[in-house]
Coordinates of C-alpha atoms in Angstrom, one line a residue:
X1 CA 0.0 0.0 0.0
X2 CA 1.4 3.4 -1.1
X3 CA 0.4 6.8 0.0
X4 CA 0.6 8.1 -3.6
X5 CA 0.9 6.4 -7.0
X6 CA 2.0 8.8 -9.7
X7 CA 1.4 7.7 -13.3
X8 CA 3.9 9.3 -15.7
X9 CA 7.5 10.2 -14.9
X10 CA 8.1 13.2 -17.1
X11 CA 7.9 16.9 -16.4
X12 CA 4.9 16.8 -14.1
X13 CA 5.0 13.3 -12.6
X14 CA 8.6 13.1 -11.5
X15 CA 8.7 16.4 -9.6
X16 CA 5.3 15.7 -8.0
X17 CA 6.6 12.2 -6.9
X18 CA 9.8 13.8 -5.6
X19 CA 8.0 16.5 -3.6
X20 CA 5.5 14.0 -2.1
X21 CA 8.4 11.8 -1.0
X22 CA 10.1 14.7 0.6
X23 CA 7.0 15.3 2.6
X24 CA 7.4 11.8 4.0
X25 CA 4.9 9.9 1.9
X26 CA 5.5 6.4 0.4
X27 CA 5.4 7.0 -3.4
X28 CA 5.3 4.7 -6.4
X29 CA 6.1 6.3 -9.8
X30 CA 5.1 4.3 -12.9
X31 CA 6.4 5.1 -16.4
X32 CA 5.5 3.3 -19.6
X33 CA 8.8 4.2 -21.3
X34 CA 12.3 3.3 -20.3
X35 CA 14.6 6.3 -19.8
X36 CA 16.5 7.9 -21.5
X37 CA 13.8 8.3 -24.2
X38 CA 13.1 11.4 -26.3
X39 CA 9.7 13.0 -26.5
X40 CA 8.0 15.6 -28.7
X41 CA 8.7 18.9 -27.0
X42 CA 9.4 22.6 -27.5
X43 CA 12.2 22.0 -24.8
X44 CA 12.2 25.6 -23.5
X45 CA 12.1 26.2 -19.7
X46 CA 11.0 29.7 -18.8
X47 CA 12.4 31.6 -15.8
X48 CA 9.8 30.3 -13.2
X49 CA 10.7 26.8 -14.2
X50 CA 14.4 27.4 -13.9
X51 CA 13.8 28.9 -10.4
X52 CA 11.9 25.7 -9.4
X53 CA 14.7 23.5 -10.6
X54 CA 17.1 25.4 -8.4
X55 CA 14.6 25.3 -5.4
X56 CA 14.4 21.5 -5.9
X57 CA 18.2 21.1 -6.1
X58 CA 18.2 19.9 -9.7
X59 CA 19.4 22.9 -11.7
X60 CA 23.1 22.0 -11.3
X61 CA 22.4 18.5 -12.6
X62 CA 20.8 20.0 -15.7
X63 CA 23.7 22.4 -16.2
X64 CA 26.2 19.5 -15.8
X65 CA 24.4 17.6 -18.6
X66 CA 25.8 20.2 -21.0
X67 CA 22.6 22.2 -21.8
X68 CA 23.6 25.6 -23.3
X69 CA 22.5 28.6 -21.3
X70 CA 20.2 31.2 -22.9
X71 CA 20.4 34.9 -22.0
X72 CA 18.9 36.7 -25.0
X73 CA 15.5 36.6 -26.7
X74 CA 14.4 38.2 -29.9
X75 CA 11.1 38.6 -31.8
X76 CA 10.8 39.6 -35.4
X77 CA 7.7 40.2 -37.5
X78 CA 7.0 42.5 -40.5
X79 CA 8.0 46.0 -39.4
X80 CA 9.1 45.1 -35.9
X81 CA 12.2 43.7 -34.2
X82 CA 12.5 43.3 -30.4
X83 CA 15.6 42.2 -28.5
X84 CA 15.8 41.7 -24.8
X85 CA 15.0 39.0 -22.2
X86 CA 12.4 38.2 -19.5
X87 CA 12.9 39.6 -16.0
X88 CA 14.4 37.2 -13.5
X89 CA 12.4 35.0 -11.2
X90 CA 13.9 34.4 -7.7
X91 CA 17.2 35.6 -9.1
X92 CA 17.2 33.4 -12.2
X93 CA 17.2 35.0 -15.6
X94 CA 19.2 32.5 -17.6
X95 CA 17.1 29.8 -19.2
X96 CA 17.6 26.4 -20.9
X97 CA 16.1 24.3 -23.6
X98 CA 17.3 20.7 -22.7
X99 CA 16.6 17.6 -24.8
X100 CA 14.0 15.5 -23.1
X101 CA 16.3 12.4 -23.0
X102 CA 18.4 14.7 -20.8
X103 CA 15.8 16.5 -18.7
X104 CA 13.4 13.6 -17.9
X105 CA 16.1 11.3 -16.3
X106 CA 17.3 14.3 -14.3
X107 CA 13.8 14.7 -12.9
X108 CA 13.3 10.9 -12.4
X109 CA 16.6 10.6 -10.6
X110 CA 15.7 13.4 -8.3
X111 CA 12.5 11.5 -7.4
X112 CA 14.5 8.3 -6.7
X113 CA 17.0 10.3 -4.6
X114 CA 14.0 11.5 -2.5
X115 CA 12.9 7.9 -1.8
X116 CA 10.4 7.3 -4.6
X117 CA 10.1 3.7 -5.9
X118 CA 10.4 4.2 -9.7
X119 CA 9.3 1.4 -12.1
X120 CA 9.9 1.9 -15.8
X121 CA 8.4 0.0 -18.8
X122 CA 5.1 -0.3 -16.8
X123 CA 2.0 0.5 -18.7
X124 CA -1.1 1.4 -16.6
X125 CA -4.2 -0.3 -18.0
X126 CA -6.9 0.6 -15.5
X127 CA -7.9 2.2 -12.2
X128 CA -9.0 0.1 -9.2
X129 CA -12.2 1.3 -7.5
X130 CA -13.9 0.7 -4.2
X131 CA -17.4 2.0 -4.5
X132 CA -16.9 5.3 -6.4
X133 CA -13.4 6.0 -5.1
X134 CA -10.1 5.3 -6.9
X135 CA -7.9 3.2 -4.6
X136 CA -5.2 1.9 -6.9
X137 CA -4.1 0.9 -10.5
X138 CA -3.6 -2.1 -12.7
X139 CA -0.6 -2.2 -15.0
X140 CA 1.6 -4.5 -17.0
X141 CA 5.2 -5.2 -15.8
X142 CA 8.2 -5.1 -18.1
X143 CA 7.8 -8.9 -18.4
X144 CA 4.2 -8.6 -19.5
X145 CA 2.6 -9.8 -16.2
X146 CA -0.5 -8.1 -14.8
X147 CA 0.0 -6.3 -11.4
X148 CA -2.1 -4.2 -9.0
X149 CA -1.0 -1.6 -6.5
X150 CA -3.1 0.4 -4.0
X151 CA -2.7 4.0 -2.8
X152 CA -4.5 6.7 -1.0
X153 CA -4.2 9.0 -4.0
X154 CA -3.6 8.3 -7.7
X155 CA -2.0 11.1 -9.6
X156 CA -2.5 11.1 -13.4
X157 CA 0.5 12.8 -14.9
X158 CA 0.2 10.7 -18.1
X159 CA -0.2 13.4 -20.7
X160 CA -2.7 14.9 -23.1
X161 CA -4.3 11.5 -23.8
X162 CA -4.4 10.6 -20.1
X163 CA -5.7 7.1 -19.3
X164 CA -6.4 8.3 -15.8
X165 CA -8.6 11.1 -17.1
X166 CA -10.5 8.7 -19.3
X167 CA -11.0 6.0 -16.7
X168 CA -11.9 8.5 -14.0
X169 CA -14.4 10.2 -16.3
X170 CA -12.7 13.6 -16.0
X171 CA -14.9 16.0 -18.0
X172 CA -13.5 18.7 -20.2
X173 CA -14.5 22.1 -18.7
X174 CA -12.8 24.4 -21.2
X175 CA -12.0 23.5 -24.8
X176 CA -10.9 25.2 -28.0
X177 CA -10.2 23.8 -31.5
X178 CA -6.6 22.9 -32.6
X179 CA -4.9 26.0 -33.9
X180 CA -1.5 25.0 -35.4
X181 CA 0.7 22.1 -36.5
X182 CA 4.4 22.0 -36.0
X183 CA 7.5 20.3 -37.3
X184 CA 11.1 20.6 -36.1
X185 CA 14.6 19.2 -36.1
X186 CA 18.1 19.7 -34.7
X187 CA 20.9 21.5 -36.6
X188 CA 24.6 21.6 -36.1
X189 CA 26.6 24.7 -37.1
X190 CA 23.7 27.1 -36.6
X191 CA 24.4 29.4 -33.7
X192 CA 21.3 30.9 -32.1
X193 CA 19.8 32.5 -29.0
X194 CA 16.0 32.2 -28.2
X195 CA 14.7 33.5 -31.5
X196 CA 11.1 33.9 -32.6
X197 CA 10.0 35.0 -36.1
X198 CA 6.4 35.5 -37.3
X199 CA 4.6 36.4 -40.5
X200 CA 1.0 35.8 -41.5
X201 CA 0.4 32.1 -41.2
X202 CA 3.9 31.2 -40.1
X203 CA 6.0 31.1 -36.9
X204 CA 9.6 30.0 -36.5
X205 CA 11.3 29.3 -33.2
X206 CA 15.0 28.6 -32.4
X207 CA 16.7 27.6 -29.2
X208 CA 20.2 26.2 -28.4
X209 CA 20.0 22.8 -26.8
X210 CA 22.4 20.0 -25.8
X211 CA 25.4 18.9 -27.8
X212 CA 25.9 22.3 -29.4
X213 CA 22.8 21.7 -31.5
X214 CA 20.0 24.2 -32.2
X215 CA 16.3 23.3 -32.2
X216 CA 14.5 24.9 -35.1
X217 CA 10.7 24.7 -35.2
X218 CA 8.2 25.8 -37.8
X219 CA 4.5 26.3 -37.1
X220 CA 1.7 26.3 -39.6
X221 CA -2.1 26.8 -39.4
X222 CA -4.0 23.6 -38.4
X223 CA -5.9 23.9 -41.7
X224 CA -2.6 23.2 -43.6
X225 CA -1.7 20.0 -41.6
X226 CA -2.8 17.5 -44.2
X227 CA -0.8 19.3 -46.9
X228 CA 2.2 19.9 -44.8
X229 CA 2.5 16.4 -43.6
X230 CA 2.8 15.0 -47.1
X231 CA 5.9 17.1 -47.8
X232 CA 7.3 18.0 -44.4
X233 CA 10.9 18.9 -45.2
X234 CA 10.0 21.2 -48.2
X235 CA 7.2 22.9 -46.2
X236 CA 9.5 23.4 -43.2
X237 CA 12.4 24.9 -45.3
X238 CA 10.0 27.1 -47.2
X239 CA 8.5 28.4 -44.0
X240 CA 12.0 29.3 -42.6
X241 CA 13.1 30.8 -45.9
X242 CA 10.0 33.1 -46.2
X243 CA 9.6 34.0 -42.6
X244 CA 13.2 34.3 -41.4
X245 CA 15.6 34.6 -44.4
X246 CA 18.6 35.2 -42.3
X247 CA 18.0 32.0 -40.3
X248 CA 17.7 30.1 -43.6
X249 CA 21.1 31.4 -44.6
X250 CA 22.5 30.1 -41.3
X251 CA 20.9 26.8 -41.8
X252 CA 22.4 26.6 -45.3
X253 CA 25.8 26.9 -43.7
X254 CA 25.0 24.2 -41.1
X255 CA 23.4 20.8 -41.4
X256 CA 20.4 18.9 -40.1
X257 CA 21.5 16.0 -37.9
X258 CA 18.3 14.3 -37.1
X259 CA 15.0 13.4 -38.7
X260 CA 12.0 15.7 -38.8
X261 CA 9.6 15.5 -35.8
X262 CA 6.2 17.0 -35.5
X263 CA 2.5 16.8 -34.8
X264 CA -0.9 18.2 -35.8
X265 CA -2.5 17.0 -32.6
X266 CA -2.1 19.9 -30.2
X267 CA -5.3 20.0 -28.1
X268 CA -6.4 23.1 -26.1
X269 CA -8.3 22.3 -22.9
X270 CA -8.7 22.3 -19.2
X271 CA -10.2 19.1 -17.6
X272 CA -11.8 18.6 -14.2
X273 CA -8.8 18.3 -12.0
X274 CA -9.8 15.8 -9.3
X275 CA -12.3 13.4 -8.0
X276 CA -12.5 10.8 -5.2
X277 CA -9.0 9.3 -4.9
X278 CA -7.5 10.8 -8.1
X279 CA -6.1 14.1 -9.4
X280 CA -4.7 15.2 -12.8
X281 CA -1.4 17.0 -13.4
X282 CA 0.5 18.5 -16.3
X283 CA -0.8 17.9 -19.8
X284 CA -3.4 15.5 -18.4
X285 CA -5.3 18.4 -16.7
X286 CA -4.4 21.3 -19.0
X287 CA -2.9 21.4 -22.5
X288 CA -2.4 24.2 -24.9
X289 CA -0.7 24.9 -28.2
X290 CA 3.0 24.6 -27.8
X291 CA 3.8 27.8 -29.7
X292 CA 4.5 29.7 -26.4
X293 CA 6.6 26.8 -25.1
X294 CA 4.9 26.7 -21.7
X295 CA 4.4 23.0 -21.2
X296 CA 7.5 22.1 -19.1
X297 CA 7.3 25.3 -16.9
X298 CA 3.6 24.8 -16.3
X299 CA 4.1 21.2 -15.3
X300 CA 6.7 22.2 -12.7
X301 CA 4.5 24.9 -11.3
X302 CA 1.5 22.5 -11.1
X303 CA 3.6 19.9 -9.3
X304 CA 4.7 22.5 -6.7
X305 CA 1.1 23.7 -6.3
X306 CA -0.4 20.3 -5.9
X307 CA 2.1 19.0 -3.4
X308 CA 2.1 22.3 -1.5
X309 CA -1.7 22.4 -1.1
X310 CA -1.8 18.7 0.0
X311 CA 1.1 19.0 2.5
X312 CA 0.2 16.9 5.5
X313 CA -3.5 16.6 4.6
X314 CA -3.3 13.4 2.4
X315 CA -5.0 11.1 5.0
X316 CA -7.6 13.6 6.2
X317 CA -10.4 13.1 3.8
X318 CA -12.1 16.5 4.3
X319 CA -8.8 18.4 4.4
X320 CA -7.6 16.6 1.3
X321 CA -10.8 17.6 -0.6
X322 CA -10.2 21.2 0.3
X323 CA -6.6 21.0 -0.8
X324 CA -7.5 19.5 -4.1
X325 CA -10.2 22.2 -4.7
X326 CA -7.6 24.9 -4.0
X327 CA -5.2 23.2 -6.5
X328 CA -8.0 23.3 -9.1
X329 CA -8.6 26.9 -8.4
X330 CA -4.9 27.6 -8.8
X331 CA -5.0 26.1 -12.3
X332 CA -7.5 28.7 -13.4
X333 CA -5.9 31.6 -11.7
X334 CA -2.3 30.8 -12.8
X335 CA -2.9 29.4 -16.3
X336 CA -6.0 30.7 -17.9
X337 CA -4.5 34.0 -19.1
X338 CA -1.4 32.1 -20.4
X339 CA -3.8 29.7 -22.1
X340 CA -5.6 32.5 -23.8
X341 CA -2.3 34.1 -24.7
X342 CA -1.2 30.9 -26.4
X343 CA -4.4 30.7 -28.4
X344 CA -3.9 34.3 -29.5
X345 CA -0.3 33.7 -30.7
X346 CA -1.5 30.5 -32.4
X347 CA -3.8 32.4 -34.6
X348 CA -0.6 33.4 -36.5
X349 CA -1.8 36.9 -37.2
X350 CA 1.1 39.2 -36.2
X351 CA -0.5 42.4 -37.4
X352 CA -3.0 42.2 -34.6
X353 CA -0.3 43.3 -32.1
X354 CA 2.3 44.7 -34.4
X355 CA 1.3 48.3 -33.8
X356 CA 1.7 48.0 -30.1
X357 CA 5.1 46.2 -30.4
X358 CA 6.5 48.7 -32.8
X359 CA 5.9 51.4 -30.2
X360 CA 8.0 49.4 -27.7
X361 CA 11.1 49.9 -29.8
X362 CA 13.6 52.0 -27.8
X363 CA 12.0 51.2 -24.5
X364 CA 14.1 48.3 -23.2
X365 CA 12.3 48.0 -19.8
X366 CA 9.0 47.6 -21.6
X367 CA 10.4 45.1 -24.1
X368 CA 11.8 43.0 -21.3
X369 CA 8.4 43.2 -19.4
X370 CA 6.7 42.2 -22.6
X371 CA 8.8 39.0 -22.9
X372 CA 8.1 38.5 -19.2
X373 CA 4.4 38.2 -19.8
X374 CA 5.1 35.0 -21.8
X375 CA 7.6 33.6 -19.3
X376 CA 5.3 34.3 -16.4
X377 CA 7.7 36.7 -14.7
X378 CA 5.3 39.5 -15.2
X379 CA 1.5 39.5 -15.3
X380 CA -0.5 41.2 -18.0
X381 CA -1.9 43.6 -15.5
X382 CA 1.6 44.6 -14.5
X383 CA 2.6 45.0 -18.1
X384 CA -0.3 47.2 -19.0
X385 CA 0.8 49.9 -16.5
X386 CA 1.0 53.7 -16.8
X387 CA 4.4 53.6 -18.4
X388 CA 3.1 51.4 -21.2
X389 CA 0.0 53.5 -21.7
X390 CA 2.1 56.6 -22.0
X391 CA 4.3 55.0 -24.7
X392 CA 1.2 53.7 -26.5
X393 CA -0.3 57.2 -26.4
X394 CA 2.6 58.7 -28.1
X395 CA 2.3 59.4 -31.8

């Protein structure tokens, strides 16, 4: 019997398992993959996520894995170019964009060091119920045998297509259509900072990652997914060439070192976060278009929020219910504006905000605060202050 079973050992599950174990709970962490294993990802960790890695004692491990530090961001669209960087969070301004076969083992090892029992290659197949309460899970072992484990709380950190959400009947409470599709790969000999380029119907993103490689991503409208997927490489290169010609020149001097990766299945939703004996975390509870690269950072914040609200209340039924309700309220308060912001960016219509962004030119503090609204270091309310309104009011 475990206090907590966490399903999924990636960016939400491993930190949550680690934090529960540090609170003194007996925790089982189940992961269907065997690490190290790559995953579709935008890789980028914003300043609040970096700050949490440091708080958890894991940041040095990520640095030691050879992930390149990032200290500069740029955004370019027709008629506008902004250079700067987000404001720091808890003293951390430098960011990172690690490969997932690097980051995920760092997180899982952190959980194991905290006392978590970690079982890889274990695919959860069902939830165990007593009356209407989830009390455990059924799964297959690496050898193919069926196994069952019981717990006071089952945490579904098993991604956008969450089995826990499906088996628990977690309803969708907010939902929007798919907005974009994206394809990316890794390039050698293409120096970069955190670079974003946009034109009508296209978005290009670059970030330095491990092994001196650069991640280069291209986004297209969801309506073009069927066409793009039939000729991925040519569509990808054409998108870079027409949206960011200077980047295309750099790519021509470098070389692509891996296959193309991508997806057209980027759902946008919030689900009901909890029920009797279960709770959802990370992409299982809330997913949005990856164009703002919020997934990893949001997963970290949610893990900290969930475990912080539960604290010592896990075995007090009434207190646990209150804690889970507060966690659910946190999801809306902390992430709904970021969700809406991602949907706005995913429309791929830069002219809608180009006028405002052009007026930021020459006002470095405002540029940095603008970048901070995406990182989460600055709220939209703080951004739209008297200084900005003065700038916007100037001819």
